[in-house]
């Protein structure tokens, strides 16, 4: 029996769960990107609560959390403000954690000190760069679409 995966997109918070089937295939529902990234971020925060090196924190976040947030950004890029804010919230949650663990002084809601210490780029800038890179490859024929 073949298995497929589905992902539901909806504007409301309470999505109606439905299991899709064909005569010989079952479609399995996949967690949303946001919830998956938040779960992994919780794991990173538990593991790294005693870390004091910027490189260690950055490596964990980039490899485990940011890779989920930025997976195929061209395909499911955030087209609404609320979707963008949900992903931005995940990055800010990590940055707040990094402020605390690395003991970086900062003003409330000012994330630029930790961005510079960790040598991070804003999430919106990274997504825009990925979209431009995809468009460039599409136009020069590097990608067959």
PDB file of C-alpha atoms in Angstrom:
ATOM      1  CA  UNK A   1       0.000   0.000   0.000  1.00  0.00           C
ATOM      2  CA  UNK A   2       1.399   3.420  -0.947  1.00  0.00           C
ATOM      3  CA  UNK A   3       1.418   6.252   1.590  1.00  0.00           C
ATOM      4  CA  UNK A   4       1.177   9.933   0.815  1.00  0.00           C
ATOM      5  CA  UNK A   5       1.354  12.993   3.038  1.00  0.00           C
ATOM      6  CA  UNK A   6      -1.005  15.937   3.145  1.00  0.00           C
ATOM      7  CA  UNK A   7      -0.737  19.399   4.617  1.00  0.00           C
ATOM      8  CA  UNK A   8      -3.804  21.496   5.347  1.00  0.00           C
ATOM      9  CA  UNK A   9      -3.781  25.261   4.851  1.00  0.00           C
ATOM     10  CA  UNK A  10      -6.519  27.293   6.508  1.00  0.00           C
ATOM     11  CA  UNK A  11      -7.132  30.801   7.748  1.00  0.00           C
ATOM     12  CA  UNK A  12      -8.846  29.688  10.958  1.00  0.00           C
ATOM     13  CA  UNK A  13      -7.178  28.243  14.057  1.00  0.00           C
ATOM     14  CA  UNK A  14      -9.425  25.189  14.380  1.00  0.00           C
ATOM     15  CA  UNK A  15      -8.839  23.207  11.218  1.00  0.00           C
ATOM     16  CA  UNK A  16     -11.183  20.336  10.472  1.00  0.00           C
ATOM     17  CA  UNK A  17      -9.131  17.162  10.348  1.00  0.00           C
ATOM     18  CA  UNK A  18      -9.956  14.864   7.470  1.00  0.00           C
ATOM     19  CA  UNK A  19      -8.245  11.635   6.452  1.00  0.00           C
ATOM     20  CA  UNK A  20      -7.922  11.238   2.690  1.00  0.00           C
ATOM     21  CA  UNK A  21      -7.961   7.766   1.153  1.00  0.00           C
ATOM     22  CA  UNK A  22      -8.007   6.150  -2.250  1.00  0.00           C
ATOM     23  CA  UNK A  23      -8.661   2.498  -2.925  1.00  0.00           C
ATOM     24  CA  UNK A  24      -4.978   1.549  -2.500  1.00  0.00           C
ATOM     25  CA  UNK A  25      -3.388   4.574  -0.773  1.00  0.00           C
ATOM     26  CA  UNK A  26      -3.540   6.306   2.594  1.00  0.00           C
ATOM     27  CA  UNK A  27      -2.734   9.982   3.013  1.00  0.00           C
ATOM     28  CA  UNK A  28      -1.006  10.835   6.307  1.00  0.00           C
ATOM     29  CA  UNK A  29      -1.385  14.309   7.826  1.00  0.00           C
ATOM     30  CA  UNK A  30       1.798  16.292   8.512  1.00  0.00           C
ATOM     31  CA  UNK A  31       2.297  18.752  11.397  1.00  0.00           C
ATOM     32  CA  UNK A  32       2.517  22.388  10.469  1.00  0.00           C
ATOM     33  CA  UNK A  33       5.919  23.942  10.044  1.00  0.00           C
ATOM     34  CA  UNK A  34       5.333  26.373  12.890  1.00  0.00           C
ATOM     35  CA  UNK A  35       4.428  23.720  15.439  1.00  0.00           C
ATOM     36  CA  UNK A  36       7.296  21.500  14.371  1.00  0.00           C
ATOM     37  CA  UNK A  37       9.786  24.354  14.698  1.00  0.00           C
ATOM     38  CA  UNK A  38       8.410  25.333  18.122  1.00  0.00           C
ATOM     39  CA  UNK A  39       8.729  21.758  19.370  1.00  0.00           C
ATOM     40  CA  UNK A  40      12.333  21.523  18.201  1.00  0.00           C
ATOM     41  CA  UNK A  41      13.084  24.967  19.668  1.00  0.00           C
ATOM     42  CA  UNK A  42      11.826  23.716  23.041  1.00  0.00           C
ATOM     43  CA  UNK A  43      14.226  20.790  22.775  1.00  0.00           C
ATOM     44  CA  UNK A  44      17.116  23.114  21.874  1.00  0.00           C
ATOM     45  CA  UNK A  45      16.343  25.342  24.866  1.00  0.00           C
ATOM     46  CA  UNK A  46      16.351  22.351  27.226  1.00  0.00           C
ATOM     47  CA  UNK A  47      19.606  20.990  25.806  1.00  0.00           C
ATOM     48  CA  UNK A  48      21.430  24.320  25.607  1.00  0.00           C
ATOM     49  CA  UNK A  49      20.404  25.908  28.914  1.00  0.00           C
ATOM     50  CA  UNK A  50      23.982  25.538  30.212  1.00  0.00           C
ATOM     51  CA  UNK A  51      25.766  26.541  26.978  1.00  0.00           C
ATOM     52  CA  UNK A  52      27.903  29.675  27.117  1.00  0.00           C
ATOM     53  CA  UNK A  53      29.435  29.683  23.636  1.00  0.00           C
ATOM     54  CA  UNK A  54      27.791  31.602  20.801  1.00  0.00           C
ATOM     55  CA  UNK A  55      28.938  29.071  18.212  1.00  0.00           C
ATOM     56  CA  UNK A  56      27.253  26.162  20.003  1.00  0.00           C
ATOM     57  CA  UNK A  57      23.920  27.956  20.312  1.00  0.00           C
ATOM     58  CA  UNK A  58      24.050  29.157  16.728  1.00  0.00           C
ATOM     59  CA  UNK A  59      24.885  25.674  15.421  1.00  0.00           C
ATOM     60  CA  UNK A  60      21.988  24.053  17.269  1.00  0.00           C
ATOM     61  CA  UNK A  61      19.487  26.691  16.204  1.00  0.00           C
ATOM     62  CA  UNK A  62      20.569  26.830  12.562  1.00  0.00           C
ATOM     63  CA  UNK A  63      20.753  23.088  12.052  1.00  0.00           C
ATOM     64  CA  UNK A  64      17.623  22.075  13.957  1.00  0.00           C
ATOM     65  CA  UNK A  65      15.182  25.012  14.021  1.00  0.00           C
ATOM     66  CA  UNK A  66      16.028  27.422  11.227  1.00  0.00           C
ATOM     67  CA  UNK A  67      16.323  24.547   8.776  1.00  0.00           C
ATOM     68  CA  UNK A  68      12.643  23.746   9.459  1.00  0.00           C
ATOM     69  CA  UNK A  69      11.535  27.368   9.108  1.00  0.00           C
ATOM     70  CA  UNK A  70      13.461  27.901   5.883  1.00  0.00           C
ATOM     71  CA  UNK A  71      12.788  24.583   4.158  1.00  0.00           C
ATOM     72  CA  UNK A  72      11.676  25.343   0.600  1.00  0.00           C
ATOM     73  CA  UNK A  73      10.773  28.996   1.281  1.00  0.00           C
ATOM     74  CA  UNK A  74       9.896  29.569  -2.362  1.00  0.00           C
ATOM     75  CA  UNK A  75       7.144  26.958  -2.250  1.00  0.00           C
ATOM     76  CA  UNK A  76       5.367  28.064   0.912  1.00  0.00           C
ATOM     77  CA  UNK A  77       6.678  31.571   1.531  1.00  0.00           C
ATOM     78  CA  UNK A  78       4.656  33.601   3.980  1.00  0.00           C
ATOM     79  CA  UNK A  79       2.110  35.578   1.999  1.00  0.00           C
ATOM     80  CA  UNK A  80       0.209  36.985   4.961  1.00  0.00           C
ATOM     81  CA  UNK A  81       1.382  39.172   7.813  1.00  0.00           C
ATOM     82  CA  UNK A  82       0.140  36.701  10.418  1.00  0.00           C
ATOM     83  CA  UNK A  83       2.110  33.820   8.855  1.00  0.00           C
ATOM     84  CA  UNK A  84       5.253  35.919   8.799  1.00  0.00           C
ATOM     85  CA  UNK A  85       4.743  37.001  12.421  1.00  0.00           C
ATOM     86  CA  UNK A  86       4.356  33.377  13.527  1.00  0.00           C
ATOM     87  CA  UNK A  87       7.733  32.464  12.021  1.00  0.00           C
ATOM     88  CA  UNK A  88       9.320  35.660  13.303  1.00  0.00           C
ATOM     89  CA  UNK A  89       8.062  34.763  16.785  1.00  0.00           C
ATOM     90  CA  UNK A  90      10.047  31.519  16.687  1.00  0.00           C
ATOM     91  CA  UNK A  91      13.260  33.370  15.855  1.00  0.00           C
ATOM     92  CA  UNK A  92      12.591  35.980  18.547  1.00  0.00           C
ATOM     93  CA  UNK A  93      11.947  33.251  21.099  1.00  0.00           C
ATOM     94  CA  UNK A  94      15.388  31.835  20.350  1.00  0.00           C
ATOM     95  CA  UNK A  95      16.982  35.289  20.449  1.00  0.00           C
ATOM     96  CA  UNK A  96      15.438  35.962  23.872  1.00  0.00           C
ATOM     97  CA  UNK A  97      16.830  32.645  25.065  1.00  0.00           C
ATOM     98  CA  UNK A  98      20.262  33.555  23.663  1.00  0.00           C
ATOM     99  CA  UNK A  99      20.138  36.928  25.482  1.00  0.00           C
ATOM    100  CA  UNK A 100      19.583  35.098  28.745  1.00  0.00           C
ATOM    101  CA  UNK A 101      22.121  32.292  28.259  1.00  0.00           C
ATOM    102  CA  UNK A 102      24.896  34.488  26.864  1.00  0.00           C
ATOM    103  CA  UNK A 103      24.163  37.309  29.341  1.00  0.00           C
ATOM    104  CA  UNK A 104      23.960  39.997  26.673  1.00  0.00           C
ATOM    105  CA  UNK A 105      22.661  43.345  27.868  1.00  0.00           C
ATOM    106  CA  UNK A 106      19.895  44.833  25.739  1.00  0.00           C
ATOM    107  CA  UNK A 107      16.898  47.124  25.733  1.00  0.00           C
ATOM    108  CA  UNK A 108      13.439  45.496  25.776  1.00  0.00           C
ATOM    109  CA  UNK A 109      12.446  44.188  22.330  1.00  0.00           C
ATOM    110  CA  UNK A 110      15.825  45.154  20.856  1.00  0.00           C
ATOM    111  CA  UNK A 111      17.157  42.003  19.203  1.00  0.00           C
ATOM    112  CA  UNK A 112      19.962  43.599  17.201  1.00  0.00           C
ATOM    113  CA  UNK A 113      22.680  43.084  19.871  1.00  0.00           C
ATOM    114  CA  UNK A 114      22.215  39.310  19.849  1.00  0.00           C
ATOM    115  CA  UNK A 115      21.804  39.284  16.058  1.00  0.00           C
ATOM    116  CA  UNK A 116      25.228  40.890  15.756  1.00  0.00           C
ATOM    117  CA  UNK A 117      26.848  38.635  18.394  1.00  0.00           C
ATOM    118  CA  UNK A 118      25.529  35.505  16.636  1.00  0.00           C
ATOM    119  CA  UNK A 119      26.131  37.040  13.188  1.00  0.00           C
ATOM    120  CA  UNK A 120      22.511  36.411  12.183  1.00  0.00           C
ATOM    121  CA  UNK A 121      20.533  38.019   9.398  1.00  0.00           C
ATOM    122  CA  UNK A 122      16.872  38.874   9.837  1.00  0.00           C
ATOM    123  CA  UNK A 123      14.536  36.093   8.777  1.00  0.00           C
ATOM    124  CA  UNK A 124      12.783  38.327   6.235  1.00  0.00           C
ATOM    125  CA  UNK A 125      16.115  39.188   4.583  1.00  0.00           C
ATOM    126  CA  UNK A 126      17.099  35.511   4.334  1.00  0.00           C
ATOM    127  CA  UNK A 127      13.749  34.615   2.766  1.00  0.00           C
ATOM    128  CA  UNK A 128      14.005  37.475   0.281  1.00  0.00           C
ATOM    129  CA  UNK A 129      17.523  36.361  -0.691  1.00  0.00           C
ATOM    130  CA  UNK A 130      16.326  32.767  -1.183  1.00  0.00           C
ATOM    131  CA  UNK A 131      13.449  33.964  -3.381  1.00  0.00           C
ATOM    132  CA  UNK A 132      15.779  36.138  -5.490  1.00  0.00           C
ATOM    133  CA  UNK A 133      18.246  33.284  -5.852  1.00  0.00           C
ATOM    134  CA  UNK A 134      15.455  30.979  -7.046  1.00  0.00           C
ATOM    135  CA  UNK A 135      14.215  33.596  -9.522  1.00  0.00           C
ATOM    136  CA  UNK A 136      17.747  34.105 -10.866  1.00  0.00           C
ATOM    137  CA  UNK A 137      18.229  30.340 -11.355  1.00  0.00           C
ATOM    138  CA  UNK A 138      14.824  30.084 -13.003  1.00  0.00           C
ATOM    139  CA  UNK A 139      15.572  32.897 -15.446  1.00  0.00           C
ATOM    140  CA  UNK A 140      19.061  31.691 -16.398  1.00  0.00           C
ATOM    141  CA  UNK A 141      17.842  28.127 -16.977  1.00  0.00           C
ATOM    142  CA  UNK A 142      19.638  26.463 -14.050  1.00  0.00           C
ATOM    143  CA  UNK A 143      16.270  25.164 -12.849  1.00  0.00           C
ATOM    144  CA  UNK A 144      13.978  23.285 -15.165  1.00  0.00           C
ATOM    145  CA  UNK A 145      10.439  24.368 -14.362  1.00  0.00           C
TER     146      UNK A 145
END
